[in-house]
């Protein structure tokens, strides 16, 4: 430390204080780069440890995604062979793209696939048309003032989502079969003389399948909208109430517009999954009477591969479905980016 001569009076004390402060400031300026560098190093190390910890948290899920979503893509190789389970893949004949050629070379195959695609797209578009129902259900459910009644309704409408389609078909069979409850009640009331065919018919199959899907997924689909409603700024409602808005006006001008971004994202994802109807529902409801109109693409692949014992053809159709689904997703993502200014993936 530099020694300063003693100064007399207030002026000397002020001069001494200024000199000391200047030297302290100069010392801090000399030490600040090293301190800042050490601080940056500590922050980088802390950030690295935090990133490593977060990576370890998501690693099990990444492994599951790889095992169940990407590793099965190895099975696409079966579409290049005339696969026979008894011979195995190594003993099966390599046929190249023959199965893909058969999809478009046989008139019977083309007509059958055309009917399957018609069923798939019709049911998908009916599902998109009814996708607005969970939104309105969530809006009206949110307006129920009695918490016990609202919770009871939400629980009762959500439970069907956790019921397997096998049990759903058992319920449908008990109610709507030729000897079911509905036909028995109508017959006892003298309204019919012959049982009505609800299940064993090819009439209105698309509509009935859509109604069963709505019944099963209405409450579950409303959950995400209820969560979005909980995130709406309450000051919007308070301002509207001050201006004299009623309950229906609040729903029309605040709640529904605030839910539209969520609805549009889900709608775009539904469009991207036009070919993915699932198989379980249609598998349990299919029979000899409605097989032509209920067979969607996923069920068709299953019937060809398992029932028809043509695993290679089923793999080829499944490959084409996956490629088209990815193309639809990319197209919808591009449209979302152009329209909303924000992509969904």
mmCIF file of C-alpha atoms in Angstrom:
data_model
loop_
_atom_site.group_PDB
_atom_site.id
_atom_site.type_symbol
_atom_site.label_atom_id
_atom_site.label_comp_id
_atom_site.label_asym_id
_atom_site.label_seq_id
_atom_site.Cartn_x
_atom_site.Cartn_y
_atom_site.Cartn_z
ATOM 1 C CA UNK A 1 0.000 0.000 0.000
ATOM 2 C CA UNK A 2 1.378 3.413 -0.987
ATOM 3 C CA UNK A 3 1.938 5.812 1.919
ATOM 4 C CA UNK A 4 0.625 9.324 1.595
ATOM 5 C CA UNK A 5 1.917 12.303 3.500
ATOM 6 C CA UNK A 6 -0.303 13.525 6.233
ATOM 7 C CA UNK A 7 -2.342 16.533 5.188
ATOM 8 C CA UNK A 8 -3.794 19.066 7.443
ATOM 9 C CA UNK A 9 -7.316 20.332 7.348
ATOM 10 C CA UNK A 10 -10.451 19.238 5.521
ATOM 11 C CA UNK A 11 -8.957 19.852 2.053
ATOM 12 C CA UNK A 12 -6.065 17.526 2.805
ATOM 13 C CA UNK A 13 -8.412 14.784 4.085
ATOM 14 C CA UNK A 14 -10.572 15.034 0.945
ATOM 15 C CA UNK A 15 -7.511 14.790 -1.297
ATOM 16 C CA UNK A 16 -6.259 11.755 0.579
ATOM 17 C CA UNK A 17 -9.681 10.038 0.302
ATOM 18 C CA UNK A 18 -9.818 10.688 -3.414
ATOM 19 C CA UNK A 19 -6.362 9.242 -3.976
ATOM 20 C CA UNK A 20 -7.247 6.118 -1.975
ATOM 21 C CA UNK A 21 -10.478 5.617 -3.897
ATOM 22 C CA UNK A 22 -8.703 6.036 -7.223
ATOM 23 C CA UNK A 23 -6.107 3.425 -6.284
ATOM 24 C CA UNK A 24 -8.790 0.985 -5.066
ATOM 25 C CA UNK A 25 -10.702 1.486 -8.310
ATOM 26 C CA UNK A 26 -7.541 0.890 -10.355
ATOM 27 C CA UNK A 27 -6.830 -2.286 -8.383
ATOM 28 C CA UNK A 28 -10.386 -3.532 -8.987
ATOM 29 C CA UNK A 29 -10.075 -2.812 -12.716
ATOM 30 C CA UNK A 30 -6.864 -4.839 -12.805
ATOM 31 C CA UNK A 31 -8.469 -7.754 -10.938
ATOM 32 C CA UNK A 32 -11.903 -7.642 -12.650
ATOM 33 C CA UNK A 33 -10.960 -9.538 -15.859
ATOM 34 C CA UNK A 34 -9.599 -12.463 -13.868
ATOM 35 C CA UNK A 35 -12.576 -12.437 -11.526
ATOM 36 C CA UNK A 36 -15.018 -12.215 -14.389
ATOM 37 C CA UNK A 37 -13.256 -15.054 -16.185
ATOM 38 C CA UNK A 38 -13.434 -17.212 -13.067
ATOM 39 C CA UNK A 39 -17.108 -16.327 -12.638
ATOM 40 C CA UNK A 40 -17.854 -17.275 -16.244
ATOM 41 C CA UNK A 41 -16.037 -20.567 -15.776
ATOM 42 C CA UNK A 42 -18.065 -21.355 -12.662
ATOM 43 C CA UNK A 43 -21.301 -20.546 -14.496
ATOM 44 C CA UNK A 44 -20.311 -22.777 -17.401
ATOM 45 C CA UNK A 45 -19.500 -25.634 -15.043
ATOM 46 C CA UNK A 46 -22.794 -25.182 -13.183
ATOM 47 C CA UNK A 47 -24.687 -25.042 -16.478
ATOM 48 C CA UNK A 48 -22.892 -28.137 -17.716
ATOM 49 C CA UNK A 49 -23.765 -30.085 -14.564
ATOM 50 C CA UNK A 50 -27.385 -28.953 -14.828
ATOM 51 C CA UNK A 51 -27.573 -29.921 -18.507
ATOM 52 C CA UNK A 52 -26.037 -33.314 -17.752
ATOM 53 C CA UNK A 53 -28.557 -33.890 -14.971
ATOM 54 C CA UNK A 54 -31.461 -32.985 -17.252
ATOM 55 C CA UNK A 55 -30.098 -35.274 -19.961
ATOM 56 C CA UNK A 56 -29.997 -38.167 -17.492
ATOM 57 C CA UNK A 57 -33.640 -37.427 -16.627
ATOM 58 C CA UNK A 58 -34.817 -37.709 -20.232
ATOM 59 C CA UNK A 59 -32.479 -40.576 -21.193
ATOM 60 C CA UNK A 60 -34.901 -43.388 -20.143
ATOM 61 C CA UNK A 61 -37.669 -41.834 -22.251
ATOM 62 C CA UNK A 62 -35.322 -41.486 -25.220
ATOM 63 C CA UNK A 63 -34.481 -45.174 -24.894
ATOM 64 C CA UNK A 64 -38.179 -46.093 -24.814
ATOM 65 C CA UNK A 65 -38.875 -43.976 -27.892
ATOM 66 C CA UNK A 66 -36.023 -45.643 -29.746
ATOM 67 C CA UNK A 67 -37.074 -49.159 -28.719
ATOM 68 C CA UNK A 68 -40.780 -48.796 -29.519
ATOM 69 C CA UNK A 69 -40.758 -46.208 -32.342
ATOM 70 C CA UNK A 70 -37.507 -46.466 -34.301
ATOM 71 C CA UNK A 71 -36.161 -49.956 -33.728
ATOM 72 C CA UNK A 72 -39.323 -51.619 -35.190
ATOM 73 C CA UNK A 73 -38.590 -49.840 -38.484
ATOM 74 C CA UNK A 74 -36.105 -52.624 -39.080
ATOM 75 C CA UNK A 75 -39.167 -54.755 -39.845
ATOM 76 C CA UNK A 76 -39.657 -52.856 -43.104
ATOM 77 C CA UNK A 77 -37.122 -55.203 -44.618
ATOM 78 C CA UNK A 78 -39.850 -57.892 -44.674
ATOM 79 C CA UNK A 79 -41.544 -56.007 -47.522
ATOM 80 C CA UNK A 80 -38.621 -56.997 -49.777
ATOM 81 C CA UNK A 81 -39.015 -60.744 -49.159
ATOM 82 C CA UNK A 82 -41.667 -63.365 -49.691
ATOM 83 C CA UNK A 83 -41.583 -64.017 -45.979
ATOM 84 C CA UNK A 84 -42.545 -67.425 -44.619
ATOM 85 C CA UNK A 85 -42.520 -67.784 -40.845
ATOM 86 C CA UNK A 86 -41.416 -71.432 -41.023
ATOM 87 C CA UNK A 87 -38.387 -70.550 -43.170
ATOM 88 C CA UNK A 88 -37.421 -67.341 -41.416
ATOM 89 C CA UNK A 89 -36.108 -64.252 -43.113
ATOM 90 C CA UNK A 90 -32.860 -65.874 -44.224
ATOM 91 C CA UNK A 91 -34.699 -68.741 -45.902
ATOM 92 C CA UNK A 92 -37.356 -66.589 -47.597
ATOM 93 C CA UNK A 93 -37.094 -65.524 -51.213
ATOM 94 C CA UNK A 94 -35.966 -61.982 -51.968
ATOM 95 C CA UNK A 95 -38.554 -60.387 -54.292
ATOM 96 C CA UNK A 96 -37.587 -56.699 -54.204
ATOM 97 C CA UNK A 97 -40.504 -54.339 -54.877
ATOM 98 C CA UNK A 98 -42.922 -57.014 -56.063
ATOM 99 C CA UNK A 99 -45.413 -56.402 -53.239
ATOM 100 C CA UNK A 100 -45.545 -52.701 -54.050
ATOM 101 C CA UNK A 101 -46.215 -53.532 -57.701
ATOM 102 C CA UNK A 102 -49.062 -55.858 -56.729
ATOM 103 C CA UNK A 103 -50.784 -53.014 -54.904
ATOM 104 C CA UNK A 104 -51.385 -51.184 -58.184
ATOM 105 C CA UNK A 105 -51.282 -53.982 -60.767
ATOM 106 C CA UNK A 106 -54.259 -56.022 -59.554
ATOM 107 C CA UNK A 107 -57.688 -54.414 -60.217
ATOM 108 C CA UNK A 108 -59.200 -56.363 -57.347
ATOM 109 C CA UNK A 109 -56.490 -55.171 -54.974
ATOM 110 C CA UNK A 110 -56.867 -51.576 -56.155
ATOM 111 C CA UNK A 111 -60.650 -51.674 -55.662
ATOM 112 C CA UNK A 112 -60.272 -53.168 -52.201
ATOM 113 C CA UNK A 113 -57.689 -50.596 -51.133
ATOM 114 C CA UNK A 114 -59.904 -47.854 -52.563
ATOM 115 C CA UNK A 115 -62.799 -48.968 -50.356
ATOM 116 C CA UNK A 116 -60.505 -49.185 -47.347
ATOM 117 C CA UNK A 117 -59.183 -45.664 -47.968
ATOM 118 C CA UNK A 118 -62.751 -44.394 -48.378
ATOM 119 C CA UNK A 119 -63.693 -45.878 -44.999
ATOM 120 C CA UNK A 120 -60.554 -44.477 -43.384
ATOM 121 C CA UNK A 121 -60.949 -40.942 -44.730
ATOM 122 C CA UNK A 122 -64.707 -40.824 -44.078
ATOM 123 C CA UNK A 123 -64.336 -41.817 -40.427
ATOM 124 C CA UNK A 124 -61.346 -39.484 -40.024
ATOM 125 C CA UNK A 125 -63.248 -36.494 -41.423
ATOM 126 C CA UNK A 126 -66.239 -37.288 -39.212
ATOM 127 C CA UNK A 127 -63.837 -37.336 -36.276
ATOM 128 C CA UNK A 128 -62.444 -33.949 -37.312
ATOM 129 C CA UNK A 129 -65.984 -32.572 -37.668
ATOM 130 C CA UNK A 130 -66.802 -33.670 -34.111
ATOM 131 C CA UNK A 131 -63.470 -32.503 -32.665
ATOM 132 C CA UNK A 132 -65.112 -29.225 -31.641
ATOM 133 C CA UNK A 133 -67.398 -31.032 -29.179
ATOM 134 C CA UNK A 134 -64.753 -31.381 -26.410
ATOM 135 C CA UNK A 135 -64.089 -27.639 -26.680
ATOM 136 C CA UNK A 136 -67.733 -26.674 -26.147
ATOM 137 C CA UNK A 137 -68.122 -29.319 -23.462
ATOM 138 C CA UNK A 138 -65.164 -27.847 -21.562
ATOM 139 C CA UNK A 139 -66.536 -24.297 -21.941
ATOM 140 C CA UNK A 140 -69.971 -25.199 -20.586
ATOM 141 C CA UNK A 141 -68.529 -27.447 -17.880
ATOM 142 C CA UNK A 142 -66.377 -24.549 -16.711
ATOM 143 C CA UNK A 143 -69.543 -22.463 -16.240
ATOM 144 C CA UNK A 144 -71.052 -24.920 -13.748
ATOM 145 C CA UNK A 145 -70.963 -23.195 -10.372
ATOM 146 C CA UNK A 146 -71.411 -26.209 -8.100
ATOM 147 C CA UNK A 147 -67.945 -27.793 -7.708
ATOM 148 C CA UNK A 148 -69.322 -31.192 -6.672
ATOM 149 C CA UNK A 149 -71.543 -31.427 -9.737
ATOM 150 C CA UNK A 150 -68.779 -30.242 -12.088
ATOM 151 C CA UNK A 151 -66.311 -32.774 -10.659
ATOM 152 C CA UNK A 152 -68.883 -35.564 -10.876
ATOM 153 C CA UNK A 153 -69.686 -34.816 -14.519
ATOM 154 C CA UNK A 154 -66.013 -34.560 -15.438
ATOM 155 C CA UNK A 155 -65.238 -37.865 -13.724
ATOM 156 C CA UNK A 156 -68.151 -39.712 -15.338
ATOM 157 C CA UNK A 157 -67.294 -38.433 -18.816
ATOM 158 C CA UNK A 158 -63.586 -39.189 -18.440
ATOM 159 C CA UNK A 159 -63.959 -42.766 -17.193
ATOM 160 C CA UNK A 160 -64.933 -44.266 -20.604
ATOM 161 C CA UNK A 161 -61.497 -43.322 -21.934
ATOM 162 C CA UNK A 162 -59.959 -45.896 -19.580
ATOM 163 C CA UNK A 163 -62.334 -48.667 -20.665
ATOM 164 C CA UNK A 164 -60.946 -50.994 -23.313
ATOM 165 C CA UNK A 165 -62.786 -51.346 -26.600
ATOM 166 C CA UNK A 166 -63.507 -54.966 -25.754
ATOM 167 C CA UNK A 167 -65.566 -53.850 -22.755
ATOM 168 C CA UNK A 168 -67.178 -51.123 -24.846
ATOM 169 C CA UNK A 169 -68.305 -53.746 -27.336
ATOM 170 C CA UNK A 170 -69.677 -55.865 -24.493
ATOM 171 C CA UNK A 171 -71.750 -52.863 -23.385
ATOM 172 C CA UNK A 172 -72.888 -52.244 -26.973
ATOM 173 C CA UNK A 173 -73.780 -55.902 -27.448
ATOM 174 C CA UNK A 174 -75.794 -55.981 -24.207
ATOM 175 C CA UNK A 175 -77.740 -52.893 -25.245
ATOM 176 C CA UNK A 176 -78.085 -53.071 -29.031
ATOM 177 C CA UNK A 177 -77.868 -56.706 -30.114
ATOM 178 C CA UNK A 178 -80.938 -58.470 -31.472
ATOM 179 C CA UNK A 179 -81.614 -59.848 -27.987
ATOM 180 C CA UNK A 180 -80.289 -56.791 -26.180
ATOM 181 C CA UNK A 181 -81.972 -54.433 -23.750
ATOM 182 C CA UNK A 182 -83.116 -51.860 -26.309
ATOM 183 C CA UNK A 183 -84.810 -54.408 -28.567
ATOM 184 C CA UNK A 184 -86.443 -56.108 -25.583
ATOM 185 C CA UNK A 185 -87.845 -52.819 -24.263
ATOM 186 C CA UNK A 186 -89.158 -51.794 -27.694
ATOM 187 C CA UNK A 187 -90.647 -55.233 -28.246
ATOM 188 C CA UNK A 188 -92.365 -55.260 -24.829
ATOM 189 C CA UNK A 189 -93.747 -51.792 -25.529
ATOM 190 C CA UNK A 190 -95.255 -53.030 -28.798
ATOM 191 C CA UNK A 191 -93.245 -50.589 -30.909
ATOM 192 C CA UNK A 192 -91.524 -53.282 -33.002
ATOM 193 C CA UNK A 193 -92.289 -56.828 -34.054
ATOM 194 C CA UNK A 194 -88.847 -57.705 -35.405
ATOM 195 C CA UNK A 195 -85.546 -56.882 -33.662
ATOM 196 C CA UNK A 196 -83.756 -53.848 -35.004
ATOM 197 C CA UNK A 197 -80.288 -54.528 -36.385
ATOM 198 C CA UNK A 198 -77.943 -52.043 -34.746
ATOM 199 C CA UNK A 199 -74.691 -54.001 -34.871
ATOM 200 C CA UNK A 200 -75.080 -56.647 -37.588
ATOM 201 C CA UNK A 201 -75.686 -54.247 -40.479
ATOM 202 C CA UNK A 202 -73.651 -52.211 -42.936
ATOM 203 C CA UNK A 203 -75.937 -49.175 -42.637
ATOM 204 C CA UNK A 204 -74.561 -46.010 -40.981
ATOM 205 C CA UNK A 205 -71.400 -47.782 -39.836
ATOM 206 C CA UNK A 206 -69.250 -44.653 -40.193
ATOM 207 C CA UNK A 207 -71.673 -42.613 -38.093
ATOM 208 C CA UNK A 208 -72.049 -45.210 -35.339
ATOM 209 C CA UNK A 209 -68.283 -45.673 -35.059
ATOM 210 C CA UNK A 210 -67.872 -41.898 -34.762
ATOM 211 C CA UNK A 211 -70.544 -41.702 -32.056
ATOM 212 C CA UNK A 212 -68.846 -44.446 -30.046
ATOM 213 C CA UNK A 213 -65.522 -42.594 -30.350
ATOM 214 C CA UNK A 214 -67.148 -39.347 -29.176
ATOM 215 C CA UNK A 215 -68.724 -41.082 -26.191
ATOM 216 C CA UNK A 216 -65.427 -42.662 -25.223
ATOM 217 C CA UNK A 217 -63.186 -39.624 -25.682
ATOM 218 C CA UNK A 218 -65.359 -36.577 -24.929
ATOM 219 C CA UNK A 219 -64.366 -36.114 -21.303
ATOM 220 C CA UNK A 220 -60.725 -36.939 -21.921
ATOM 221 C CA UNK A 221 -60.519 -34.523 -24.829
ATOM 222 C CA UNK A 222 -61.986 -31.736 -22.693
ATOM 223 C CA UNK A 223 -59.165 -31.936 -20.124
ATOM 224 C CA UNK A 224 -56.682 -29.987 -22.230
ATOM 225 C CA UNK A 225 -59.269 -27.261 -22.860
ATOM 226 C CA UNK A 226 -60.066 -27.023 -19.155
ATOM 227 C CA UNK A 227 -56.346 -26.570 -18.490
ATOM 228 C CA UNK A 228 -56.222 -23.845 -21.148
ATOM 229 C CA UNK A 229 -59.232 -22.116 -19.581
ATOM 230 C CA UNK A 230 -57.464 -22.098 -16.212
ATOM 231 C CA UNK A 231 -54.590 -20.205 -17.832
ATOM 232 C CA UNK A 232 -56.720 -17.369 -19.254
ATOM 233 C CA UNK A 233 -55.992 -13.966 -17.718
ATOM 234 C CA UNK A 234 -58.772 -13.270 -15.230
ATOM 235 C CA UNK A 235 -58.452 -9.511 -15.765
ATOM 236 C CA UNK A 236 -60.111 -10.025 -19.149
ATOM 237 C CA UNK A 237 -63.230 -11.358 -17.459
ATOM 238 C CA UNK A 238 -63.209 -8.638 -14.835
ATOM 239 C CA UNK A 239 -62.932 -5.895 -17.455
ATOM 240 C CA UNK A 240 -65.746 -7.446 -19.498
ATOM 241 C CA UNK A 241 -67.987 -7.718 -16.438
ATOM 242 C CA UNK A 242 -67.392 -4.035 -15.669
ATOM 243 C CA UNK A 243 -68.533 -3.274 -19.221
ATOM 244 C CA UNK A 244 -71.733 -5.232 -18.570
ATOM 245 C CA UNK A 245 -70.958 -8.528 -20.349
ATOM 246 C CA UNK A 246 -73.080 -11.540 -19.399
ATOM 247 C CA UNK A 247 -72.003 -15.171 -19.061
ATOM 248 C CA UNK A 248 -72.681 -16.105 -22.689
ATOM 249 C CA UNK A 249 -70.907 -12.969 -23.880
ATOM 250 C CA UNK A 250 -67.895 -13.882 -21.742
ATOM 251 C CA UNK A 251 -67.847 -17.327 -23.327
ATOM 252 C CA UNK A 252 -68.286 -15.970 -26.847
ATOM 253 C CA UNK A 253 -65.825 -13.085 -26.787
ATOM 254 C CA UNK A 254 -63.204 -14.235 -24.269
ATOM 255 C CA UNK A 255 -63.202 -17.968 -23.472
ATOM 256 C CA UNK A 256 -63.681 -19.414 -26.964
ATOM 257 C CA UNK A 257 -61.254 -16.991 -28.716
ATOM 258 C CA UNK A 258 -58.614 -17.759 -26.081
ATOM 259 C CA UNK A 259 -59.058 -21.494 -26.733
ATOM 260 C CA UNK A 260 -58.813 -21.257 -30.508
ATOM 261 C CA UNK A 261 -54.979 -21.513 -30.687
ATOM 262 C CA UNK A 262 -55.120 -24.785 -28.726
ATOM 263 C CA UNK A 263 -57.966 -26.064 -30.893
ATOM 264 C CA UNK A 264 -56.135 -25.193 -34.116
ATOM 265 C CA UNK A 265 -53.006 -27.065 -33.027
ATOM 266 C CA UNK A 266 -55.045 -30.167 -32.176
ATOM 267 C CA UNK A 267 -56.988 -29.809 -35.426
ATOM 268 C CA UNK A 268 -53.794 -29.684 -37.464
ATOM 269 C CA UNK A 269 -52.485 -32.761 -35.687
ATOM 270 C CA UNK A 270 -55.767 -34.540 -36.471
ATOM 271 C CA UNK A 271 -55.376 -33.674 -40.146
ATOM 272 C CA UNK A 272 -51.832 -35.024 -40.065
ATOM 273 C CA UNK A 273 -53.205 -38.320 -38.690
ATOM 274 C CA UNK A 274 -55.935 -38.852 -41.280
ATOM 275 C CA UNK A 275 -54.763 -42.385 -42.015
ATOM 276 C CA UNK A 276 -54.243 -43.386 -38.385
ATOM 277 C CA UNK A 277 -57.622 -44.513 -37.070
ATOM 278 C CA UNK A 278 -56.320 -47.269 -34.873
ATOM 279 C CA UNK A 279 -57.455 -50.875 -35.044
ATOM 280 C CA UNK A 280 -58.986 -51.937 -31.719
ATOM 281 C CA UNK A 281 -62.392 -50.281 -32.093
ATOM 282 C CA UNK A 282 -63.040 -51.560 -35.597
ATOM 283 C CA UNK A 283 -61.615 -54.997 -34.851
ATOM 284 C CA UNK A 284 -64.105 -55.692 -32.060
ATOM 285 C CA UNK A 285 -67.091 -54.199 -33.941
ATOM 286 C CA UNK A 286 -66.428 -55.908 -37.283
ATOM 287 C CA UNK A 287 -68.571 -58.844 -38.398
ATOM 288 C CA UNK A 288 -69.620 -60.529 -41.627
ATOM 289 C CA UNK A 289 -72.333 -57.915 -42.260
ATOM 290 C CA UNK A 290 -70.287 -54.707 -41.907
ATOM 291 C CA UNK A 291 -66.768 -55.864 -42.832
ATOM 292 C CA UNK A 292 -66.721 -53.952 -46.120
ATOM 293 C CA UNK A 293 -67.641 -50.569 -44.605
ATOM 294 C CA UNK A 294 -65.879 -50.820 -41.235
ATOM 295 C CA UNK A 295 -62.475 -51.958 -42.468
ATOM 296 C CA UNK A 296 -60.086 -49.011 -42.064
ATOM 297 C CA UNK A 297 -56.446 -49.047 -43.122
ATOM 298 C CA UNK A 298 -54.999 -50.231 -39.815
ATOM 299 C CA UNK A 299 -57.525 -53.069 -39.595
ATOM 300 C CA UNK A 300 -56.899 -53.946 -43.237
ATOM 301 C CA UNK A 301 -53.166 -54.301 -42.581
ATOM 302 C CA UNK A 302 -53.918 -56.561 -39.607
ATOM 303 C CA UNK A 303 -56.344 -58.728 -41.579
ATOM 304 C CA UNK A 304 -53.901 -59.156 -44.457
ATOM 305 C CA UNK A 305 -50.933 -59.913 -42.222
ATOM 306 C CA UNK A 306 -52.556 -62.178 -39.624
ATOM 307 C CA UNK A 307 -55.755 -63.521 -41.159
ATOM 308 C CA UNK A 308 -54.464 -63.605 -44.740
ATOM 309 C CA UNK A 309 -50.995 -64.799 -43.687
ATOM 310 C CA UNK A 310 -49.280 -62.278 -45.955
ATOM 311 C CA UNK A 311 -46.929 -60.437 -43.646
ATOM 312 C CA UNK A 312 -44.852 -59.019 -46.493
ATOM 313 C CA UNK A 313 -47.859 -57.397 -48.181
ATOM 314 C CA UNK A 314 -49.043 -56.019 -44.838
ATOM 315 C CA UNK A 315 -45.574 -54.561 -44.222
ATOM 316 C CA UNK A 316 -45.580 -52.883 -47.632
ATOM 317 C CA UNK A 317 -48.967 -51.261 -46.991
ATOM 318 C CA UNK A 318 -47.881 -50.197 -43.516
ATOM 319 C CA UNK A 319 -44.743 -48.601 -44.983
ATOM 320 C CA UNK A 320 -46.791 -46.588 -47.469
ATOM 321 C CA UNK A 321 -49.150 -45.477 -44.700
ATOM 322 C CA UNK A 322 -46.248 -44.286 -42.567
ATOM 323 C CA UNK A 323 -44.648 -42.374 -45.446
ATOM 324 C CA UNK A 324 -47.942 -40.686 -46.345
ATOM 325 C CA UNK A 325 -48.566 -39.808 -42.688
ATOM 326 C CA UNK A 326 -45.135 -38.169 -42.412
ATOM 327 C CA UNK A 327 -45.818 -36.229 -45.629
ATOM 328 C CA UNK A 328 -49.153 -35.051 -44.246
ATOM 329 C CA UNK A 329 -47.484 -33.964 -41.007
ATOM 330 C CA UNK A 330 -44.848 -31.953 -42.864
ATOM 331 C CA UNK A 331 -47.524 -30.376 -45.063
ATOM 332 C CA UNK A 332 -49.662 -29.403 -42.095
ATOM 333 C CA UNK A 333 -46.609 -28.062 -40.305
ATOM 334 C CA UNK A 334 -45.795 -25.885 -43.344
ATOM 335 C CA UNK A 335 -49.370 -24.613 -43.503
ATOM 336 C CA UNK A 336 -49.331 -23.818 -39.787
ATOM 337 C CA UNK A 337 -46.102 -21.874 -40.188
ATOM 338 C CA UNK A 338 -47.526 -19.877 -43.098
ATOM 339 C CA UNK A 339 -50.894 -19.173 -41.479
ATOM 340 C CA UNK A 340 -50.023 -18.839 -37.783
ATOM 341 C CA UNK A 341 -46.387 -17.846 -38.120
ATOM 342 C CA UNK A 342 -45.476 -20.711 -35.826
ATOM 343 C CA UNK A 343 -44.955 -24.363 -36.642
ATOM 344 C CA UNK A 344 -46.336 -27.224 -34.576
ATOM 345 C CA UNK A 345 -43.214 -29.422 -34.689
#
